[in-house]
Coordinates of C-alpha atoms and ligand atoms in Angstrom, one line a residue:
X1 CA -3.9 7.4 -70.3
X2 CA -6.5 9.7 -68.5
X3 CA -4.4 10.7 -65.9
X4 CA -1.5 12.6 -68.6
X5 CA -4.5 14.0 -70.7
X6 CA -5.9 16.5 -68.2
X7 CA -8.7 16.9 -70.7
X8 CA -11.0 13.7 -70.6
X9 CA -13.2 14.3 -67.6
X10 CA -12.9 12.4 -64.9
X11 CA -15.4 9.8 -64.0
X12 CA -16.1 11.6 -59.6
X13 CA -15.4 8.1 -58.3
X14 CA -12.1 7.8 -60.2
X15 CA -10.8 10.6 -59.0
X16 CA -11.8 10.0 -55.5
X17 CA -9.7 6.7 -56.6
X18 CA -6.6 8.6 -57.3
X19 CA -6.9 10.4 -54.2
X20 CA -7.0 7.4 -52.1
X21 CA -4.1 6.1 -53.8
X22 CA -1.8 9.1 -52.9
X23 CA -3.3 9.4 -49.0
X24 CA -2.5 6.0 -48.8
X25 CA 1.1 5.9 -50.1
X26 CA 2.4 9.5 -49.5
X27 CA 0.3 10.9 -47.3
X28 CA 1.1 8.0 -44.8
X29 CA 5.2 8.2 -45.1
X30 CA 5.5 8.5 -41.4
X31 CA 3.6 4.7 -40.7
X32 CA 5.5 3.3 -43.8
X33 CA 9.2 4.5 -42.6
X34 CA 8.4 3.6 -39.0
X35 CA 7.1 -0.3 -40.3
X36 CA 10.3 -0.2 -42.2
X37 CA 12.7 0.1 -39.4
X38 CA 10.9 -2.3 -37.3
X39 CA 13.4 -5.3 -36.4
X40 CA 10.6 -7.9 -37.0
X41 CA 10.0 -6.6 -40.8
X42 CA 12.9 -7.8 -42.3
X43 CA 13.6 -9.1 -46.3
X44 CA 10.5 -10.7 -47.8
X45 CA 8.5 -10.1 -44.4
X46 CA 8.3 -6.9 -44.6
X47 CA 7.5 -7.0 -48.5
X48 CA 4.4 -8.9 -47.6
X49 CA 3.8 -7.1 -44.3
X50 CA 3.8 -3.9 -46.0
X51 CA 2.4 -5.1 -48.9
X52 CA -1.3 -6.4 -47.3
X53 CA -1.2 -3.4 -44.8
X54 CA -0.5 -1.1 -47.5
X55 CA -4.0 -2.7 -50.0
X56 CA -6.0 -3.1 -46.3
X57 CA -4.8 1.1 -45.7
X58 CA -6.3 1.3 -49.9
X59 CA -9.1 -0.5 -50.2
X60 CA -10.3 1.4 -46.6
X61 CA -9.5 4.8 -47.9
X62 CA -11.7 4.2 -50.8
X63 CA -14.9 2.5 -48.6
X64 CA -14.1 5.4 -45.9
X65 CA -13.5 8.0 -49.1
X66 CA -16.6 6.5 -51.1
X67 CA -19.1 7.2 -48.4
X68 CA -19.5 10.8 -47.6
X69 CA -16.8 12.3 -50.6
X70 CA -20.0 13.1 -52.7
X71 CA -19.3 15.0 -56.5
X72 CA -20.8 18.3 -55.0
X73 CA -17.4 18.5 -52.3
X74 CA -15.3 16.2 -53.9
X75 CA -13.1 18.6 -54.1
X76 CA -12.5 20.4 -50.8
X77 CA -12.9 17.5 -48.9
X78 CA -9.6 16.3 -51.1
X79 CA -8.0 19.6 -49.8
X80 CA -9.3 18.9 -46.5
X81 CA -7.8 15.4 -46.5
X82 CA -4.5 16.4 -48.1
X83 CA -4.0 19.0 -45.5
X84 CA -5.0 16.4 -42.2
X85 CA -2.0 14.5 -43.6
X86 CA 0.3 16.7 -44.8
X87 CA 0.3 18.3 -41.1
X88 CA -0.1 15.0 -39.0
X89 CA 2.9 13.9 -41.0
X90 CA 4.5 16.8 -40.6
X91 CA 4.6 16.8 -36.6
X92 CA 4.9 13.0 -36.7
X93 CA 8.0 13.2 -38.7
X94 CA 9.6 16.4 -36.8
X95 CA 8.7 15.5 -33.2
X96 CA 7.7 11.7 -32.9
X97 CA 4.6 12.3 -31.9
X98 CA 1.1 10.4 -32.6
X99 CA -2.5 11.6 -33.4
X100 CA -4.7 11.0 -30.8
X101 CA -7.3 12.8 -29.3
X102 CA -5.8 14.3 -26.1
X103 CA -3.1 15.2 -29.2
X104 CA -6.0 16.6 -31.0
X105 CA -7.2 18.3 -27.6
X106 CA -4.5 19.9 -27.5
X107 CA -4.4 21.5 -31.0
X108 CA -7.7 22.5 -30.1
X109 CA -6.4 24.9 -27.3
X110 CA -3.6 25.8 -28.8
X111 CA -3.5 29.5 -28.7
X112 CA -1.5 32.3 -31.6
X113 CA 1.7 32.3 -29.3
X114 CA 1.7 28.2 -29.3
X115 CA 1.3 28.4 -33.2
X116 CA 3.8 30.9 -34.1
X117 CA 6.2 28.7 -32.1
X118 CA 5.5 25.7 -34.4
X119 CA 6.0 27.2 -37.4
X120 CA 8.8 27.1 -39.8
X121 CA 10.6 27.0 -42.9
X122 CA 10.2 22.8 -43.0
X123 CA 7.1 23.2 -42.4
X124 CA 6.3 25.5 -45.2
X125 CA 8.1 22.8 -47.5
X126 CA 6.2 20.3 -46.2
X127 CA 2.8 22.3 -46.8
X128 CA 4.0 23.1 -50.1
X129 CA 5.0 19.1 -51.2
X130 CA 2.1 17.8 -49.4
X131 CA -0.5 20.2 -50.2
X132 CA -0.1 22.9 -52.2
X133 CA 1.0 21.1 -55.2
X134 CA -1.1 18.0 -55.1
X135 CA -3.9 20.0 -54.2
X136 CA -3.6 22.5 -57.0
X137 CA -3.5 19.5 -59.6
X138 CA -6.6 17.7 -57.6
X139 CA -8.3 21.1 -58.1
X140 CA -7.8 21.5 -61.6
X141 CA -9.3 18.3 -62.8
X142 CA -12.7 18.3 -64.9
X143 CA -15.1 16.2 -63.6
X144 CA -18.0 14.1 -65.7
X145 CA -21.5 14.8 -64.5
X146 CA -23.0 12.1 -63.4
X147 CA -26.6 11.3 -62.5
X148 CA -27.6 10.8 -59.2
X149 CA -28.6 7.1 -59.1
X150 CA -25.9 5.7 -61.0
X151 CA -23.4 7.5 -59.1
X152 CA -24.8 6.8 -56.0
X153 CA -25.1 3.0 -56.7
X154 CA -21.6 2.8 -58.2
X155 CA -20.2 4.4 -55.2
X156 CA -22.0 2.6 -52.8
X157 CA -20.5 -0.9 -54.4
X158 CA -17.4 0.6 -55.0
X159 CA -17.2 1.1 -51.1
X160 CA -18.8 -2.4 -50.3
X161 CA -16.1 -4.0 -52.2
X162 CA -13.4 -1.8 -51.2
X163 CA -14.5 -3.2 -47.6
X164 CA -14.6 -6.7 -48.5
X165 CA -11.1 -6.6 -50.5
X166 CA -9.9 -4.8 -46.7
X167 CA -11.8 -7.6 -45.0
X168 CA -9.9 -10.5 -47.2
X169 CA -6.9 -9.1 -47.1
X170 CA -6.9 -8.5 -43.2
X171 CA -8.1 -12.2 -42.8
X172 CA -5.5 -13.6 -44.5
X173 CA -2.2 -11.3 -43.1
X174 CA -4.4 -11.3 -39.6
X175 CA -1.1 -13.1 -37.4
X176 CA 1.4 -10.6 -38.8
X177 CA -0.3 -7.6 -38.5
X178 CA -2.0 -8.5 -34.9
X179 CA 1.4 -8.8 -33.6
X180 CA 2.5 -6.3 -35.3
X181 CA 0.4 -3.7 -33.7
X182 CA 0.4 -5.4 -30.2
X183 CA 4.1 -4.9 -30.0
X184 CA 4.5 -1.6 -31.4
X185 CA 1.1 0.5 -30.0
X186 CA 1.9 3.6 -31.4
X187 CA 1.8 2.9 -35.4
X188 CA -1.6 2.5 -34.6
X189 CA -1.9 6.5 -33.8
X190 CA 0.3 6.8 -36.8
X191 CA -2.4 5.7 -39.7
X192 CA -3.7 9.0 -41.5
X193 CA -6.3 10.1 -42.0
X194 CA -8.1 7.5 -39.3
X195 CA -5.8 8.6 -36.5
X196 CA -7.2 12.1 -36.6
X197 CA -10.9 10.8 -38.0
X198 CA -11.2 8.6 -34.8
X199 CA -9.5 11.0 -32.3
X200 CA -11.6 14.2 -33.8
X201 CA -14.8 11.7 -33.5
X202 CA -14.1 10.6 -29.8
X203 CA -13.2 14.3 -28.5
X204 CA -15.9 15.6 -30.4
X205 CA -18.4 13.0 -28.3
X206 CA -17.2 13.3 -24.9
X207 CA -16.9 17.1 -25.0
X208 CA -20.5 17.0 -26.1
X209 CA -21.2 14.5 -23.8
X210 CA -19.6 16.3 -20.4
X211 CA -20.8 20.1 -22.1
X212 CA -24.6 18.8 -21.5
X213 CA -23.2 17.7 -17.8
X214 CA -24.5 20.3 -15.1
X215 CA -21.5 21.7 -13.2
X216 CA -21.7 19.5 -10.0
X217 CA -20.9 21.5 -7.0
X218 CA -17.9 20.1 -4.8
X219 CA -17.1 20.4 -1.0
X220 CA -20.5 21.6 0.0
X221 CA -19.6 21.5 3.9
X222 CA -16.1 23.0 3.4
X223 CA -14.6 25.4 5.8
X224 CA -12.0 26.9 7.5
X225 CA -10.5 24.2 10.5
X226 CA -9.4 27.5 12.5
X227 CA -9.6 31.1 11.9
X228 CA -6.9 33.7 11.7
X229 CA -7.2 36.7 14.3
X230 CA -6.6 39.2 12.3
X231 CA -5.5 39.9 8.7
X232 CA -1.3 39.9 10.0
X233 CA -2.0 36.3 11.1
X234 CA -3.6 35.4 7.8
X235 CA -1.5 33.0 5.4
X236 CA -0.7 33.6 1.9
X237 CA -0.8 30.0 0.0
X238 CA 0.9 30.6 -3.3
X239 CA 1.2 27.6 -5.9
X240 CA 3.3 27.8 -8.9
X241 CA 1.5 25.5 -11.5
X242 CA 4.9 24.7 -13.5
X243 CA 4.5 23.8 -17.5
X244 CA 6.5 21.2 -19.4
X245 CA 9.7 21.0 -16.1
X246 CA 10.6 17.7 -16.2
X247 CA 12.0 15.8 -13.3
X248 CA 15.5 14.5 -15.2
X249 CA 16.7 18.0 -16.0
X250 CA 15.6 20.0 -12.6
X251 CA 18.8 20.2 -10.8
X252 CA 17.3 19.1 -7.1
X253 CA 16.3 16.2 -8.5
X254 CA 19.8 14.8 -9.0
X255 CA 20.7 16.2 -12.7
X256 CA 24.1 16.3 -13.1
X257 CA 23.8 20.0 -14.2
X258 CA 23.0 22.3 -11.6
X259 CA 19.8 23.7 -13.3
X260 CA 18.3 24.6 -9.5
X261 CA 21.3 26.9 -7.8
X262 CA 18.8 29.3 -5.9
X263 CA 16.6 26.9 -5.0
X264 CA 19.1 25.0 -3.5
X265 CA 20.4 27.6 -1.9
X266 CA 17.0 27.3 0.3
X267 CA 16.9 23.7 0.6
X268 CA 19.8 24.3 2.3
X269 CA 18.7 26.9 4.5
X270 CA 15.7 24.0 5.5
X271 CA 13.0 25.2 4.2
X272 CA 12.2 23.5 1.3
X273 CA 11.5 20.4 0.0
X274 CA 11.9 18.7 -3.0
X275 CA 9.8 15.6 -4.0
X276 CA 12.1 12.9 -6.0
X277 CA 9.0 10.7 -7.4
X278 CA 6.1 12.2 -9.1
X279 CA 4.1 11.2 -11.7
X280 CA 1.9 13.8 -13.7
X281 CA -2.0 13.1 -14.8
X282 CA -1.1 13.4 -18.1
X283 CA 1.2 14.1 -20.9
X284 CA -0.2 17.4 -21.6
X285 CA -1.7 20.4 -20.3
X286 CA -4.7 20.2 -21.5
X287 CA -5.2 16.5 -19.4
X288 CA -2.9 17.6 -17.1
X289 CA -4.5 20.7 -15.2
X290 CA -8.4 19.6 -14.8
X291 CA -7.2 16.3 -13.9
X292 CA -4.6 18.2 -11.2
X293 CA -6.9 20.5 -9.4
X294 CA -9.7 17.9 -9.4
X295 CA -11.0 15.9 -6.1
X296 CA -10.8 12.4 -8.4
X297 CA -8.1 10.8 -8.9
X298 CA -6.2 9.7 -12.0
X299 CA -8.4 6.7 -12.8
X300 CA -11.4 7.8 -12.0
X301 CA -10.9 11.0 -13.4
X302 CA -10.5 9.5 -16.8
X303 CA -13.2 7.3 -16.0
X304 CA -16.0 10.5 -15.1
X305 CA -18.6 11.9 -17.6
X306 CA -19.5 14.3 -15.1
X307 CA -18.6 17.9 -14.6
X308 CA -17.4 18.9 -11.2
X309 CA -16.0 22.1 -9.5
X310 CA -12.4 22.1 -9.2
X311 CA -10.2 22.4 -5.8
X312 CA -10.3 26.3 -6.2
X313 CA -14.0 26.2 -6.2
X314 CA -13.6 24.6 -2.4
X315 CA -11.1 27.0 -0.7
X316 CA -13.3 29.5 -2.2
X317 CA -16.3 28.3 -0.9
X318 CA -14.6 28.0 2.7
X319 CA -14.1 31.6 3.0
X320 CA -10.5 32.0 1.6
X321 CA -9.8 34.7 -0.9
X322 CA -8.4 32.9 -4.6
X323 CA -6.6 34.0 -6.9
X324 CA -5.3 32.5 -10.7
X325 CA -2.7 34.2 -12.4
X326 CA -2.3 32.9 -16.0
X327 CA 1.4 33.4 -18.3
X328 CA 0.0 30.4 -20.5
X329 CA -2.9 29.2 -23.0
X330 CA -5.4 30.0 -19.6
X331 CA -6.4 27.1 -16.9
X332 CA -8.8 24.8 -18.8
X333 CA -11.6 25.8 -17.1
X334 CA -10.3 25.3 -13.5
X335 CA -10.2 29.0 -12.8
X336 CA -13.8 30.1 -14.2
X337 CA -15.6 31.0 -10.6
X338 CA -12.5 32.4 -8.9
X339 CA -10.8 35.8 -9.8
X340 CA -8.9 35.3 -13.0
X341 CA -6.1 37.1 -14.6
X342 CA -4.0 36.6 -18.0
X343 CA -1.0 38.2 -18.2
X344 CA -1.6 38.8 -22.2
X345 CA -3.9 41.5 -21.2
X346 CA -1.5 43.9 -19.3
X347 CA 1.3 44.1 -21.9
X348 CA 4.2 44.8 -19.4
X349 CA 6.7 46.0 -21.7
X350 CA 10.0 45.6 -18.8
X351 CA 8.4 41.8 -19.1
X352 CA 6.3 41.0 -22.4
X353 CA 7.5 41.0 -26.2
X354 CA 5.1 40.6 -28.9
X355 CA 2.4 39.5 -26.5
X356 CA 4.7 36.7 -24.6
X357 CA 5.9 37.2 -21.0
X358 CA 8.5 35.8 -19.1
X359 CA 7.3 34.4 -15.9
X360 CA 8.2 36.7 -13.7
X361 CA 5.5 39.1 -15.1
X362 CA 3.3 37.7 -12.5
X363 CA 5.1 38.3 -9.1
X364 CA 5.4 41.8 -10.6
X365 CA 1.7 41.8 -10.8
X366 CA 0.9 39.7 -8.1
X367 CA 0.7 43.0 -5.0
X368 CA -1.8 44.9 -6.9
X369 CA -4.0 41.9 -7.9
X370 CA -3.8 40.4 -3.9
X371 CA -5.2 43.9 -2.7
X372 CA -7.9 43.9 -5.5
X373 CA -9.3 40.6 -3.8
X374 CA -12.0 40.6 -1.5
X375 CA -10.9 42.2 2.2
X376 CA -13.5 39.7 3.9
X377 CA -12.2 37.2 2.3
X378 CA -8.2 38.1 2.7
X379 CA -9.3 38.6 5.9
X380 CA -9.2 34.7 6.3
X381 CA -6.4 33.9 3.9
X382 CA -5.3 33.7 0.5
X383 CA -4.3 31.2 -2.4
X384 CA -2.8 32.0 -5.0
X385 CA -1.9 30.0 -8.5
X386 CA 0.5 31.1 -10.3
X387 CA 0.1 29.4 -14.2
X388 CA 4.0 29.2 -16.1
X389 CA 5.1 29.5 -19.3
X390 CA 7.5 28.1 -17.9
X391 CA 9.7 25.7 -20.5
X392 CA 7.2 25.5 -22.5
X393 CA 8.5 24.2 -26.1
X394 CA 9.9 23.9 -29.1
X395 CA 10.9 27.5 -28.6
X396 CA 12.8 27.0 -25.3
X397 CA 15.1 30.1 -26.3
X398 CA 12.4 32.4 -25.5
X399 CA 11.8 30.9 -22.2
X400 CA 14.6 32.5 -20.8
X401 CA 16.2 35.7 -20.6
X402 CA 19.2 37.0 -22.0
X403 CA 20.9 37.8 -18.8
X404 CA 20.3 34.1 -17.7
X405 CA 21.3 31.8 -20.5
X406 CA 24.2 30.2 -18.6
X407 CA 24.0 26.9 -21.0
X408 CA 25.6 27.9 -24.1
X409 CA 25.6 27.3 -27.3
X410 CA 21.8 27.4 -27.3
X411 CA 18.9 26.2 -30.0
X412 CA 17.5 29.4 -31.1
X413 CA 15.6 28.1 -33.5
X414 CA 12.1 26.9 -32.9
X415 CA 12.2 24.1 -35.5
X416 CA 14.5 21.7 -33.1
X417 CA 15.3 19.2 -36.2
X418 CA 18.0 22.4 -37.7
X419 CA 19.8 21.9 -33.9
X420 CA 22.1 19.6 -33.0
X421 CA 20.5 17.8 -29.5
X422 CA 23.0 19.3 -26.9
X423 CA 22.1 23.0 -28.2
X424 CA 18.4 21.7 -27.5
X425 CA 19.0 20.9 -24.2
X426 CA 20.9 24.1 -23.7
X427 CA 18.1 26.1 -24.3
X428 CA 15.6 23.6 -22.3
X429 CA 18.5 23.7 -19.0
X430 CA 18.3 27.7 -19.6
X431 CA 14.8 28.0 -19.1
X432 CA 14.7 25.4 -16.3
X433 CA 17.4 28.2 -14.7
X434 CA 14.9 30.6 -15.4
X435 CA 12.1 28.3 -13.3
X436 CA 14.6 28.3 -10.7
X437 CA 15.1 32.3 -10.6
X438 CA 11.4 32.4 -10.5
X439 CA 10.3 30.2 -7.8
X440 CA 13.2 31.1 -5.8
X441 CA 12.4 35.3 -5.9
X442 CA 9.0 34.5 -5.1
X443 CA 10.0 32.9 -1.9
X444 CA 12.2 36.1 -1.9
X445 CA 8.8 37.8 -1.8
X446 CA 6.8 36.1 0.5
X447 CA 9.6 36.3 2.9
X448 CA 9.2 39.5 3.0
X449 CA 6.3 39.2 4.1
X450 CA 5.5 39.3 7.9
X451 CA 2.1 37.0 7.7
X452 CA 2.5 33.1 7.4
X453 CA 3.5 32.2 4.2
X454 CA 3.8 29.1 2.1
X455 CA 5.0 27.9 -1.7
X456 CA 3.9 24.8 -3.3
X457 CA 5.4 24.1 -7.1
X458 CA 4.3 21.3 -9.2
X459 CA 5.0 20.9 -13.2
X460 CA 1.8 19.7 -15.1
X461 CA 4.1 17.5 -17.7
X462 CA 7.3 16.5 -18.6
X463 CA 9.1 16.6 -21.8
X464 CA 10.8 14.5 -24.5
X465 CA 14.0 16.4 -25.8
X466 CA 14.9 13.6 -28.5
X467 CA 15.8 11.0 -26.3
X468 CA 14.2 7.4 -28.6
X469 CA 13.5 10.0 -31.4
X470 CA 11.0 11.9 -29.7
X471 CA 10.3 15.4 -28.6
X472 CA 7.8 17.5 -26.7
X473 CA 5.2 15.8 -24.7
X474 CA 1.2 14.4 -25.6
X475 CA 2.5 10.8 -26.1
X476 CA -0.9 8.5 -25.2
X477 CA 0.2 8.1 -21.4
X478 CA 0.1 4.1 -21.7
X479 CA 3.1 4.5 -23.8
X480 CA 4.7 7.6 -23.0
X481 CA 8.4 7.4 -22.2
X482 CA 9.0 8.5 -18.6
X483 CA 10.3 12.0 -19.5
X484 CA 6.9 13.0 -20.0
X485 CA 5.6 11.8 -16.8
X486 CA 8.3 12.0 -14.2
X487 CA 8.0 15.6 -13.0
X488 CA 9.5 18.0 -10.1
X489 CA 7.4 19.1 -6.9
X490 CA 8.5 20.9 -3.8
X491 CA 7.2 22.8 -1.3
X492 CA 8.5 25.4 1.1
X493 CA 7.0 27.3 4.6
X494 CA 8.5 30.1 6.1
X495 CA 9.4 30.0 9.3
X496 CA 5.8 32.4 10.7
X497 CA 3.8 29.3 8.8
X498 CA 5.9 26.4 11.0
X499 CA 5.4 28.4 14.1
X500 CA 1.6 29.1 13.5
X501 CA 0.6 25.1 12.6
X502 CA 3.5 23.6 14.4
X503 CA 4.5 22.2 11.9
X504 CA 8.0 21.0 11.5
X505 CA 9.6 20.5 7.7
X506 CA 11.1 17.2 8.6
X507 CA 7.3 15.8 8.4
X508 CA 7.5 16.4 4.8
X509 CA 11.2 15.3 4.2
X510 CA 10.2 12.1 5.5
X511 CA 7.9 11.6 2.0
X512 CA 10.5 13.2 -0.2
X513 CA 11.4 9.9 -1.8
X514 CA 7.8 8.7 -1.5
X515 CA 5.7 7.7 -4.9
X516 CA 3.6 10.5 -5.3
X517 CA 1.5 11.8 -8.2
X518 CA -0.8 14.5 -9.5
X519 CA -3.4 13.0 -7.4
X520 CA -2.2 14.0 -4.4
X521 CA -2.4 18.2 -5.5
X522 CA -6.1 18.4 -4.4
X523 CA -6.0 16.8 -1.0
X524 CA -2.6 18.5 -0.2
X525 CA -4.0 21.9 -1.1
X526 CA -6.9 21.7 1.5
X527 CA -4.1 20.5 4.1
X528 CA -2.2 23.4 3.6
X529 CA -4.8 25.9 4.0
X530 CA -6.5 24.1 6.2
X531 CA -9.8 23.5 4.8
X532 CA -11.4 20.7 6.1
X533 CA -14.5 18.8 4.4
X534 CA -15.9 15.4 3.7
X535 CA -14.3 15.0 0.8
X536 CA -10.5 15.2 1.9
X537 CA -8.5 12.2 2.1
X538 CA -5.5 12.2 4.4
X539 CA -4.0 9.0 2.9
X540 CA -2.9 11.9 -0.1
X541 CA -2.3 15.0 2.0
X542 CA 1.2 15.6 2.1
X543 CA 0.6 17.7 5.1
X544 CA -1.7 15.5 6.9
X545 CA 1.4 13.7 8.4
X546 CA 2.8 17.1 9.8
X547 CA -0.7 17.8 11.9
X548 CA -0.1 15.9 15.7
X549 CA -3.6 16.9 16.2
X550 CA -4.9 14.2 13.4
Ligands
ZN1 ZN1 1.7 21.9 -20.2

């Protein structure tokens, strides 16, 4: 047997062979365990299910394999392969997720901190089983040289076949696996490599696509519907852009813990109002934040090709002074023409370990960045985003401070599978307390203030913590549970903003338990500072119902 010798040469297209064979059996556990458990593959059902997908999964690896795996880089693309399964596994495995290409989005913009939060002792294991080792023998093998023309006819029949033998195969298990895959939409994100081959091939095209896109201006006739006086009449807008709060935990929304004491606190005081019903963009941040700060809406939004200025790019162009303060992976390209600030850079120590910050290294900054702003422009008013870490995962330990981890015992482990669940959600309620602290001493802070002031929070995600096996968040929305989408929003105005727009709260409590969405961020932002321009629309203003005058 050739494969025990280890001295025989192999033949480039045998080897590619072998390859196959292991990307198709081991390096696609997570699809095979997942089939497995399904209800409908039961006894000699599943035997033949799993049998035809598993020679269709084969004989495509080989025809996909065949085509580009050439001698000359047989050998690192096998590397390249083993380690796109290994790691899609991996996460798969650990957190339930699927490969897709907002997934792979993601991972794109994934920054140090976000890494060094992923990794961890299984994970090692998992590179060393799944990489490492098979890699090392791939490596190691001789390889026959083969001419060119030969080699490049035997490959390119080996493929044709291998396609055919998927083709049969598929023809003849076609009612099986159709329904298969229409009932359980997910294991088709699960396939390796194709999940990340057709996600990396997609993202790759439409970022290429909207990069050649000129950067369409928006809200060309915006400006200001009445001017402030003077500077002490001139309101400070301040939106907390939250990151991975969903709706089930946050304490105003009904959770049975009391995760939201201080904010509370100034519901009850009547100030603030907390929206019961809101779904985000998207299950990430990355889909999330353009989509959020953009004049299209959900659908269409998804829909464009086109790049177009974001909200921020309006209120500045009205005359208001903007500001984005950034404690995460930076705003996705929302915040490039307005002044920008990451709090990475300032390396507060009373705030910031090993280049992470808790939230509340912003409102510390946020006096000396307001006065570095334009005075013309301040002169008019301000807005001001305030980007979270907020509970930002799997490390939710470190999303809190010591002083204010009330839920105890907590995960303090970033690799959630070594917890047991409640310990998890611990650590998640802690940081959501944390949230809480920081929204709440913000409106501390602009109370203080004796201009007209206003607070608007809304989280760009939700967040699985294991409930149906899953955790974290970047499910393909169409089938993302609702703990990723449900997410908390409120607003608060002090007392100087009611009196200066007449406004009174109640027009806002009256929507509390409305449906509401991400789509209705851009359109309420222009309400509140009041910024008028053709491309409002009132219908999603949250405000709009508060003005007499419209
Ligand atoms: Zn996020």
């Amino acid at each position: 047997m050739k494969i025990f010798s280890g001295h025989t040469p192999w033949h480039p297209t045998s080897l590619l062979a072998v390859l196959a064979l292991w990307l198709a059996t081991v390096g696609n556990l997570p699809f095979w365990m997942a089939i497995w458990k399904l209800p409908e593959t039961q006894g000699w059902r599943a035997v033949s299910t799993m049998g035809s997908l598993w020679v269709i999964l084969l004989a495509l690896l080989v025809w996909f394999l065949c085509l580009w795996a050439w001698p000359r880089w047989l050998k690192p693309a096998g590397l390249a392969m083993l380690l796109t399964v290994t790691s899609s596994s991996y996460f798969m495995l650990t957190y339930g997720v699927v490969i897709d290409s907002s997934m792979l989005a993601n991972v794109a913009q994934t920054d140090v901190r976000e890494v060094r939060d992923l990794l961890s002792l299984p994970m090692a294991a998992a590179l060393v089983m799944g990489v490492l080792l098979p890699g090392l023998w791939f490596w190691r093998q001789p390889v026959r040289a083969v001419a060119a023309k030969p080699l490049i006819l035997r490959q390119l029949g080996v493929a044709l076949l291998a396609f055919l033998v998927a083709l049969g195969v598929f023809w003849m298990s076609f009612q099986d696996i159709a329904s298969l895959t229409r009932n359980h939409k997910p294991l088709r994100y699960m396939i390796n490599p194709f999940n990340s081959v057709y996600g990396l091939t997609r993202l790759a095209v439409g970022q290429a696509a909207q990069a050649a896109q000129p950067l369409q201006a928006i809200g060309e006739d915006a400006n200001l519907r009445a001017l402030p006086t003077s500077e002490a009449t001139a309101p400070l807008v301040v939106v907390v852009l939250g990151e991975t709060a969903r709706a089930a935990n946050f304490g105003l929304g009904g959770y049975a813990r009391d995760t939201t004491p201080q904010l509370r606190q100034l519901q009850t005081q009547g100030d603030l109002v907390y929206f019961s019903d809101v779904k985000s963009c998207g299950t990430s941040t990355q889909a999330s934040v353009p989509c959020m700060f953009s004049h299209l809406d959900k659908a269409a939004y998804e829909g464009n090709k086109e790049r177009f200025e974001s909200v921020l790019d309006v209120l500045q162009r009205a005359g208001l002074a903007v500001l984005w303060l950034d404690n995460q992976s930076g705003c996705k390209g929302v915040c490039d023409r307005v002044p920008n600030v990451s709090t990475t850079a300032l390396n507060v120590p009373e705030f910031c370990k090993d280049g992470e910050c808790l939230d509340e290294v912003m409102l510390h900054e946020l006096p000396k960045q307001l006065e570095a702003l334009d005075p013309a422009k301040r002169a008019k008013g301000t807005v001001v985003v305030m980007h979270q870490m907020g509970s930002h995962g799997p490390a939710y330990y470190k999303r809190s401070p010591a002083a204010m981890k009330t839920f105890q015992p907590e995960c303090n482990s970033h690799a959630l599978q070594n917890c047991p669940p409640e310990q998890i959600v611990n650590a998640y309620d802690n940081s959501i307390l944390y949230t809480d602290h920081f929204i709440a001493k913000t409106v501390k802070w602009l109370q203080g203030q004796s201009r007209p002031t206003a607070l608007m929070y809304v989280s760009d995600h939700g967040e699985s913590l294991g409930e149906k096996g899953l955790y974290l968040h970047g499910m393909p929305y169409s089938m993302a549970p609702k703990e990723q989408i449900h997410v908390p929003m409120l607003v608060w105005l002090s007392k100087p903003m009611q009196r200066q727009r007449s406004w009174n709260i109640s027009c806002l409590r009256d929507q509390s338990n409305k449906a509401l969405s991400h789509d209705n961020l851009f359109h309420s932002m222009l309400g509140l500072t009041q910024v008028s321009t053709g491309l409002a629309k009132p219908e999603l203003d949250l405000f709009s119902a508060c003005s007499p005058a419209r």
